[in-house]
Amino acid sequence: MTKHMNTSPPKALAPFDYTLSIIGGKWKMKIMYQLAFHGVTRYGELKRRVPGITYKVLTTQLNDLEREGVIQRVEYDQIPPKVEYSLTLRGQSLMPILEEICKWGVHNVPDAQMIREQ
């Protein structure tokens, strides 16, 4: 019995869908915001600055963002290991979009859901 493989080319994403595929989800925008705000950041620092994210999810999201060319990962050959992350120019070009999303939230979040700064 022969299995039929799908040989048709993958469907091209619409620009909107493509953008969402890069920044969508619960964590990617939070990670990008931290890198934009703090600059070059080590893995442990990033983990502390994104409350609630697990090590596994952080690693997966960082790998996704690196594969899309949004962040850069630099690993130093030393003991203990040192890895730093930063936004690429491509990642920096997404920040105005994230800022507008944040502004919209500031103006539209219901008062009952507003996070009060301490």
PDB file of C-alpha atoms in Angstrom:
ATOM      1  CA  MET A   1       0.000   0.000   0.000  1.00  0.00           C
ATOM      2  CA  THR A   2       1.429   3.343  -1.027  1.00  0.00           C
ATOM      3  CA  LYS A   3       0.927   6.394   1.115  1.00  0.00           C
ATOM      4  CA  HIS A   4       0.104   9.554  -0.801  1.00  0.00           C
ATOM      5  CA  MET A   5       2.174  12.520   0.198  1.00  0.00           C
ATOM      6  CA  ASN A   6       0.903  16.030  -0.237  1.00  0.00           C
ATOM      7  CA  THR A   7       3.138  17.435  -2.949  1.00  0.00           C
ATOM      8  CA  SER A   8       1.349  20.747  -3.368  1.00  0.00           C
ATOM      9  CA  PRO A   9       3.342  23.793  -2.310  1.00  0.00           C
ATOM     10  CA  PRO A  10       2.503  25.256   1.096  1.00  0.00           C
ATOM     11  CA  LYS A  11      -0.074  28.011   1.039  1.00  0.00           C
ATOM     12  CA  ALA A  12       1.312  31.500   1.261  1.00  0.00           C
ATOM     13  CA  LEU A  13       0.206  33.406   4.332  1.00  0.00           C
ATOM     14  CA  ALA A  14      -1.585  36.697   3.985  1.00  0.00           C
ATOM     15  CA  PRO A  15       0.538  39.541   5.402  1.00  0.00           C
ATOM     16  CA  PHE A  16      -1.710  39.860   8.464  1.00  0.00           C
ATOM     17  CA  ASP A  17      -1.531  36.125   9.178  1.00  0.00           C
ATOM     18  CA  TYR A  18       2.233  36.145   8.696  1.00  0.00           C
ATOM     19  CA  THR A  19       2.652  38.975  11.209  1.00  0.00           C
ATOM     20  CA  LEU A  20       0.443  37.188  13.731  1.00  0.00           C
ATOM     21  CA  SER A  21       2.411  33.981  13.250  1.00  0.00           C
ATOM     22  CA  ILE A  22       5.525  35.825  14.404  1.00  0.00           C
ATOM     23  CA  ILE A  23       4.176  37.890  17.331  1.00  0.00           C
ATOM     24  CA  GLY A  24       1.088  35.884  18.271  1.00  0.00           C
ATOM     25  CA  GLY A  25       0.579  33.885  21.403  1.00  0.00           C
ATOM     26  CA  LYS A  26       0.791  34.668  25.080  1.00  0.00           C
ATOM     27  CA  TRP A  27       4.545  35.166  25.440  1.00  0.00           C
ATOM     28  CA  LYS A  28       6.320  36.402  22.312  1.00  0.00           C
ATOM     29  CA  MET A  29       5.271  40.035  22.602  1.00  0.00           C
ATOM     30  CA  LYS A  30       6.162  40.054  26.309  1.00  0.00           C
ATOM     31  CA  ILE A  31       9.622  38.678  25.530  1.00  0.00           C
ATOM     32  CA  MET A  32      10.131  41.189  22.735  1.00  0.00           C
ATOM     33  CA  TYR A  33       9.011  44.071  24.954  1.00  0.00           C
ATOM     34  CA  GLN A  34      11.519  43.073  27.651  1.00  0.00           C
ATOM     35  CA  LEU A  35      14.339  42.909  25.120  1.00  0.00           C
ATOM     36  CA  ALA A  36      13.347  46.274  23.651  1.00  0.00           C
ATOM     37  CA  PHE A  37      13.143  47.910  27.076  1.00  0.00           C
ATOM     38  CA  HIS A  38      16.242  46.339  28.673  1.00  0.00           C
ATOM     39  CA  GLY A  39      18.454  45.697  25.642  1.00  0.00           C
ATOM     40  CA  VAL A  40      20.831  42.745  25.667  1.00  0.00           C
ATOM     41  CA  THR A  41      19.524  40.315  28.278  1.00  0.00           C
ATOM     42  CA  ARG A  42      20.715  36.996  29.638  1.00  0.00           C
ATOM     43  CA  TYR A  43      18.373  34.001  29.773  1.00  0.00           C
ATOM     44  CA  GLY A  44      17.942  34.019  33.566  1.00  0.00           C
ATOM     45  CA  GLU A  45      17.188  37.746  33.604  1.00  0.00           C
ATOM     46  CA  LEU A  46      14.609  37.283  30.884  1.00  0.00           C
ATOM     47  CA  LYS A  47      12.976  34.442  32.842  1.00  0.00           C
ATOM     48  CA  ARG A  48      12.661  36.724  35.895  1.00  0.00           C
ATOM     49  CA  ARG A  49      11.267  39.606  33.831  1.00  0.00           C
ATOM     50  CA  VAL A  50       8.493  37.528  32.239  1.00  0.00           C
ATOM     51  CA  PRO A  51       6.480  36.326  35.244  1.00  0.00           C
ATOM     52  CA  GLY A  52       4.651  33.032  34.868  1.00  0.00           C
ATOM     53  CA  ILE A  53       6.604  31.682  31.901  1.00  0.00           C
ATOM     54  CA  THR A  54       8.178  28.259  32.341  1.00  0.00           C
ATOM     55  CA  TYR A  55      11.756  27.491  31.321  1.00  0.00           C
ATOM     56  CA  LYS A  56      10.523  25.142  28.581  1.00  0.00           C
ATOM     57  CA  VAL A  57       8.103  27.684  27.101  1.00  0.00           C
ATOM     58  CA  LEU A  58      10.703  30.474  27.289  1.00  0.00           C
ATOM     59  CA  THR A  59      13.216  28.316  25.437  1.00  0.00           C
ATOM     60  CA  THR A  60      10.655  27.379  22.780  1.00  0.00           C
ATOM     61  CA  GLN A  61       9.531  30.970  22.257  1.00  0.00           C
ATOM     62  CA  LEU A  62      13.114  32.244  22.062  1.00  0.00           C
ATOM     63  CA  ASN A  63      13.929  29.560  19.480  1.00  0.00           C
ATOM     64  CA  ASP A  64      10.866  30.556  17.424  1.00  0.00           C
ATOM     65  CA  LEU A  65      11.762  34.249  17.551  1.00  0.00           C
ATOM     66  CA  GLU A  66      15.377  33.507  16.630  1.00  0.00           C
ATOM     67  CA  ARG A  67      14.305  31.311  13.699  1.00  0.00           C
ATOM     68  CA  GLU A  68      12.105  34.178  12.419  1.00  0.00           C
ATOM     69  CA  GLY A  69      15.027  36.616  12.658  1.00  0.00           C
ATOM     70  CA  VAL A  70      13.359  38.722  15.370  1.00  0.00           C
ATOM     71  CA  ILE A  71      15.940  38.118  18.069  1.00  0.00           C
ATOM     72  CA  GLN A  72      19.622  37.316  18.103  1.00  0.00           C
ATOM     73  CA  ARG A  73      21.142  34.705  20.405  1.00  0.00           C
ATOM     74  CA  VAL A  74      24.819  35.007  21.291  1.00  0.00           C
ATOM     75  CA  GLU A  75      26.466  32.153  23.153  1.00  0.00           C
ATOM     76  CA  TYR A  76      29.833  32.741  24.800  1.00  0.00           C
ATOM     77  CA  ASP A  77      32.317  29.894  25.111  1.00  0.00           C
ATOM     78  CA  GLN A  78      32.928  30.044  28.827  1.00  0.00           C
ATOM     79  CA  ILE A  79      32.203  28.260  32.080  1.00  0.00           C
ATOM     80  CA  PRO A  80      29.554  28.782  33.340  1.00  0.00           C
ATOM     81  CA  PRO A  81      27.778  29.147  29.996  1.00  0.00           C
ATOM     82  CA  LYS A  82      26.649  32.639  29.081  1.00  0.00           C
ATOM     83  CA  VAL A  83      23.897  33.299  26.532  1.00  0.00           C
ATOM     84  CA  GLU A  84      22.536  36.729  25.670  1.00  0.00           C
ATOM     85  CA  TYR A  85      19.494  37.729  23.651  1.00  0.00           C
ATOM     86  CA  SER A  86      18.687  40.965  21.866  1.00  0.00           C
ATOM     87  CA  LEU A  87      16.303  42.250  19.236  1.00  0.00           C
ATOM     88  CA  THR A  88      17.513  42.307  15.660  1.00  0.00           C
ATOM     89  CA  LEU A  89      16.690  45.184  13.324  1.00  0.00           C
ATOM     90  CA  ARG A  90      13.791  43.059  12.093  1.00  0.00           C
ATOM     91  CA  GLY A  91      12.586  42.681  15.693  1.00  0.00           C
ATOM     92  CA  GLN A  92      13.000  46.390  16.365  1.00  0.00           C
ATOM     93  CA  SER A  93      10.828  47.102  13.325  1.00  0.00           C
ATOM     94  CA  LEU A  94       7.967  45.272  15.068  1.00  0.00           C
ATOM     95  CA  MET A  95       8.123  47.430  18.194  1.00  0.00           C
ATOM     96  CA  PRO A  96       5.888  50.262  16.879  1.00  0.00           C
ATOM     97  CA  ILE A  97       3.179  47.633  16.317  1.00  0.00           C
ATOM     98  CA  LEU A  98       3.559  46.340  19.872  1.00  0.00           C
ATOM     99  CA  GLU A  99       3.524  49.889  21.237  1.00  0.00           C
ATOM    100  CA  GLU A 100       0.245  50.603  19.428  1.00  0.00           C
ATOM    101  CA  ILE A 101      -1.278  47.396  20.814  1.00  0.00           C
ATOM    102  CA  CYS A 102      -0.197  48.494  24.302  1.00  0.00           C
ATOM    103  CA  LYS A 103      -1.661  51.988  23.804  1.00  0.00           C
ATOM    104  CA  TRP A 104      -4.948  50.480  22.692  1.00  0.00           C
ATOM    105  CA  GLY A 105      -5.015  48.379  25.858  1.00  0.00           C
ATOM    106  CA  VAL A 106      -4.309  51.406  28.049  1.00  0.00           C
ATOM    107  CA  HIS A 107      -7.269  53.238  26.549  1.00  0.00           C
ATOM    108  CA  ASN A 108      -9.687  50.307  26.401  1.00  0.00           C
ATOM    109  CA  VAL A 109      -9.087  47.982  29.339  1.00  0.00           C
ATOM    110  CA  PRO A 110     -12.115  47.965  31.663  1.00  0.00           C
ATOM    111  CA  ASP A 111     -11.402  49.611  35.027  1.00  0.00           C
ATOM    112  CA  ALA A 112     -12.177  46.340  36.844  1.00  0.00           C
ATOM    113  CA  GLN A 113      -9.332  44.634  34.951  1.00  0.00           C
ATOM    114  CA  MET A 114      -6.783  47.447  35.238  1.00  0.00           C
ATOM    115  CA  ILE A 115      -3.571  46.375  36.945  1.00  0.00           C
ATOM    116  CA  ARG A 116      -2.786  48.879  39.625  1.00  0.00           C
ATOM    117  CA  GLU A 117       0.873  49.871  39.945  1.00  0.00           C
ATOM    118  CA  GLN A 118       2.199  49.548  43.480  1.00  0.00           C
TER     119      GLN A 118
END
